[in-house]
mmCIF file of C-alpha atoms in Angstrom:
data_model
loop_
_atom_site.group_PDB
_atom_site.id
_atom_site.type_symbol
_atom_site.label_atom_id
_atom_site.label_comp_id
_atom_site.label_asym_id
_atom_site.label_seq_id
_atom_site.Cartn_x
_atom_site.Cartn_y
_atom_site.Cartn_z
ATOM 1 C CA MET A 1 -110.932 95.579 -175.160
ATOM 2 C CA SER A 2 -109.060 92.161 -174.085
ATOM 3 C CA PHE A 3 -107.162 91.541 -177.290
ATOM 4 C CA GLU A 4 -103.270 90.584 -175.674
ATOM 5 C CA LEU A 5 -99.727 90.113 -177.824
ATOM 6 C CA LEU A 6 -98.772 86.177 -177.928
ATOM 7 C CA ASP A 7 -95.684 86.149 -176.427
ATOM 8 C CA THR A 8 -94.563 83.603 -178.686
ATOM 9 C CA LYS A 9 -91.358 83.320 -177.045
ATOM 10 C CA GLU A 10 -92.586 82.237 -173.671
ATOM 11 C CA THR A 11 -92.406 78.301 -173.115
ATOM 12 C CA THR A 12 -93.445 78.017 -169.628
ATOM 13 C CA ILE A 13 -96.476 75.764 -168.626
ATOM 14 C CA ASN A 14 -98.607 76.553 -165.663
ATOM 15 C CA GLU A 15 -100.114 74.281 -163.114
ATOM 16 C CA GLY A 16 -102.892 72.382 -164.851
ATOM 17 C CA ARG A 17 -104.180 70.481 -167.929
ATOM 18 C CA SER A 18 -102.381 71.060 -170.805
ATOM 19 C CA CYS A 19 -105.074 71.264 -173.775
ATOM 20 C CA ILE A 20 -106.929 71.901 -176.724
ATOM 21 C CA ILE A 21 -111.082 72.535 -176.842
ATOM 22 C CA LEU A 22 -111.984 71.803 -180.193
ATOM 23 C CA CYS A 23 -115.750 73.089 -180.312
ATOM 24 C CA ASN A 24 -117.468 72.006 -183.540
ATOM 25 C CA PHE A 25 -115.490 70.206 -186.122
ATOM 26 C CA ASN A 26 -116.618 67.786 -187.838
ATOM 27 C CA GLY A 27 -114.429 63.856 -187.736
ATOM 28 C CA LYS A 28 -111.944 64.463 -190.466
ATOM 29 C CA GLU A 29 -111.378 68.121 -189.390
ATOM 30 C CA VAL A 30 -110.993 66.790 -185.738
ATOM 31 C CA LYS A 31 -108.144 63.965 -186.795
ATOM 32 C CA THR A 32 -106.132 67.109 -188.805
ATOM 33 C CA VAL A 33 -106.222 68.886 -185.794
ATOM 34 C CA GLY A 34 -105.577 66.313 -183.630
ATOM 35 C CA ASN A 35 -102.403 65.286 -186.228
ATOM 36 C CA LEU A 36 -101.513 69.097 -185.942
ATOM 37 C CA ALA A 37 -101.536 69.696 -182.357
ATOM 38 C CA GLY A 38 -99.624 65.947 -182.093
ATOM 39 C CA MET A 39 -96.544 67.305 -183.615
ATOM 40 C CA LEU A 40 -96.318 70.530 -181.429
ATOM 41 C CA GLY A 41 -96.211 67.812 -178.559
ATOM 42 C CA ILE A 42 -99.921 68.328 -177.881
ATOM 43 C CA ARG A 43 -101.348 65.213 -177.262
ATOM 44 C CA ASP A 44 -104.559 66.072 -175.350
ATOM 45 C CA LYS A 45 -107.575 67.195 -176.490
ATOM 46 C CA ILE A 46 -111.148 67.697 -175.908
ATOM 47 C CA VAL A 47 -113.965 67.725 -178.422
ATOM 48 C CA ILE A 48 -117.746 69.030 -177.695
ATOM 49 C CA SER A 49 -120.243 70.057 -179.439
ATOM 50 C CA TYR A 50 -123.436 73.477 -180.124
ATOM 51 C CA LYS A 51 -125.236 70.906 -177.763
ATOM 52 C CA ASN A 52 -122.092 71.645 -174.917
ATOM 53 C CA GLY A 53 -122.649 75.148 -174.937
ATOM 54 C CA ASN A 54 -124.526 75.746 -171.405
ATOM 55 C CA THR A 55 -121.464 74.070 -170.120
ATOM 56 C CA LEU A 56 -118.841 76.137 -167.883
ATOM 57 C CA VAL A 57 -115.755 76.139 -169.796
ATOM 58 C CA LYS A 58 -113.771 75.307 -166.162
ATOM 59 C CA ASP A 59 -116.671 71.862 -166.168
ATOM 60 C CA VAL A 60 -114.913 71.740 -170.118
ATOM 61 C CA LEU A 61 -112.156 71.000 -168.906
ATOM 62 C CA ASP A 62 -112.831 68.457 -165.739
ATOM 63 C CA GLY A 63 -114.828 66.507 -168.139
ATOM 64 C CA ASN A 64 -118.364 67.304 -166.855
ATOM 65 C CA LEU A 65 -119.898 67.948 -170.033
ATOM 66 C CA LEU A 66 -123.951 69.381 -170.043
ATOM 67 C CA ASN A 67 -125.255 67.885 -173.331
ATOM 68 C CA ASP A 68 -128.322 70.246 -172.845
ATOM 69 C CA ALA A 69 -127.826 73.121 -175.335
ATOM 70 C CA GLU A 70 -130.151 72.571 -178.543
ATOM 71 C CA ASP A 71 -129.296 76.278 -180.458
ATOM 72 C CA GLY A 72 -125.887 76.398 -179.448
ATOM 73 C CA VAL A 73 -123.524 78.283 -180.997
ATOM 74 C CA LYS A 74 -122.083 76.639 -183.567
ATOM 75 C CA SER A 75 -118.632 78.826 -184.752
ATOM 76 C CA ARG A 76 -115.521 76.496 -184.949
ATOM 77 C CA ALA A 77 -113.040 77.256 -181.964
ATOM 78 C CA ILE A 78 -110.112 75.938 -181.110
ATOM 79 C CA ILE A 79 -109.361 77.485 -177.068
ATOM 80 C CA PHE A 80 -105.751 76.299 -175.722
ATOM 81 C CA ASN A 81 -105.688 75.546 -172.340
ATOM 82 C CA ASN A 82 -102.069 75.899 -170.270
ATOM 83 C CA ILE A 83 -100.217 75.582 -173.791
ATOM 84 C CA PRO A 84 -97.133 78.006 -174.031
ATOM 85 C CA GLY A 85 -97.269 80.977 -176.560
ATOM 86 C CA ALA A 86 -94.319 79.833 -178.827
ATOM 87 C CA LYS A 87 -97.094 76.282 -178.931
ATOM 88 C CA ILE A 88 -99.624 78.327 -180.000
ATOM 89 C CA GLY A 89 -98.017 80.470 -182.212
ATOM 90 C CA LEU A 90 -96.441 77.406 -184.532
ATOM 91 C CA PHE A 91 -99.797 75.973 -184.216
ATOM 92 C CA ILE A 92 -101.938 79.124 -185.906
ATOM 93 C CA GLU A 93 -99.321 79.343 -188.064
ATOM 94 C CA ASN A 94 -99.927 75.728 -189.298
ATOM 95 C CA LEU A 95 -103.784 75.618 -189.615
ATOM 96 C CA LYS A 96 -103.476 77.747 -192.258
ATOM 97 C CA LYS A 97 -101.050 74.934 -194.225
ATOM 98 C CA PHE A 98 -104.270 72.785 -193.651
ATOM 99 C CA ARG A 99 -106.967 74.912 -194.394
ATOM 100 C CA LEU A 100 -108.602 75.249 -191.690
ATOM 101 C CA ASN A 101 -110.212 78.196 -192.189
ATOM 102 C CA ASN A 102 -112.504 80.568 -190.536
ATOM 103 C CA VAL A 103 -111.489 79.277 -187.352
ATOM 104 C CA LEU A 104 -111.633 81.299 -183.665
ATOM 105 C CA LYS A 105 -109.430 80.992 -181.258
ATOM 106 C CA ALA A 106 -108.301 81.949 -177.649
ATOM 107 C CA THR A 107 -106.459 80.507 -174.948
ATOM 108 C CA VAL A 108 -108.364 80.233 -171.383
ATOM 109 C CA THR A 109 -108.111 83.028 -168.946
ATOM 110 C CA GLU A 110 -108.992 83.437 -164.992
ATOM 111 C CA THR A 111 -112.070 85.391 -167.020
ATOM 112 C CA SER A 112 -113.369 82.784 -169.918
ATOM 113 C CA LYS A 113 -112.967 80.055 -166.885
ATOM 114 C CA GLU A 114 -116.039 80.547 -165.718
ATOM 115 C CA TRP A 115 -118.209 81.271 -168.651
ATOM 116 C CA THR A 116 -120.048 78.868 -171.034
ATOM 117 C CA VAL A 117 -118.729 78.032 -173.907
ATOM 118 C CA ASP A 118 -121.545 80.021 -176.314
ATOM 119 C CA ILE A 119 -120.629 82.990 -174.372
ATOM 120 C CA LEU A 120 -117.097 82.400 -175.046
ATOM 121 C CA LEU A 121 -117.872 81.570 -179.061
ATOM 122 C CA LYS A 122 -120.136 84.569 -179.069
ATOM 123 C CA ASN A 123 -117.651 86.818 -177.181
ATOM 124 C CA LEU A 124 -114.806 85.343 -179.770
ATOM 125 C CA ALA A 125 -117.172 86.175 -182.845
ATOM 126 C CA ALA A 126 -117.470 89.501 -182.032
ATOM 127 C CA GLU A 127 -114.487 90.022 -181.063
ATOM 128 C CA LYS A 128 -112.955 88.789 -184.652
ATOM 129 C CA ILE A 129 -115.449 91.308 -186.251
ATOM 130 C CA ALA A 130 -114.735 94.155 -183.979
ATOM 131 C CA MET A 131 -111.035 93.708 -185.094
ATOM 132 C CA GLN A 132 -112.053 93.159 -188.665
ATOM 133 C CA SER A 133 -113.829 96.901 -188.905
ATOM 134 C CA GLY A 134 -110.903 98.724 -186.127
ATOM 135 C CA LYS A 135 -113.157 98.601 -183.679
ATOM 136 C CA SER A 136 -112.904 98.440 -179.812
ATOM 137 C CA TYR A 137 -114.900 95.040 -177.999
ATOM 138 C CA ASP A 138 -116.105 94.917 -174.352
ATOM 139 C CA HIS A 139 -117.174 91.344 -173.286
ATOM 140 C CA GLU A 140 -120.773 90.171 -172.571
ATOM 141 C CA GLU A 141 -121.117 88.150 -169.359
#
């Protein structure tokens, strides 16, 4: 299992783009999440849909999106890239107040950068099920 506790005291930002990737949200939800992110000083957001599922996460970050996934994963997710753990913790805590439920959450890792959005979303959904049932989960690639 690859779960790691979020270091909510961590405030440093590494080199690279600090942003959130919003997967499969409707316009109203994008605005709501964008407002929450803005309150926490997270200004950069990338909005993608299931049609971008064949795009590698690193290419999403570079703005090179593919739009050819006809049957991509439609789960909603917020993926944090280069955001300090303290801000992520606050973001997730406040997300509940905006009544956005059943949203998968992740941070970009060196491993997940090489995955397509679909693979990342499938792994997140499987991890969530594993966590809820108390079982371990090995990622698929």
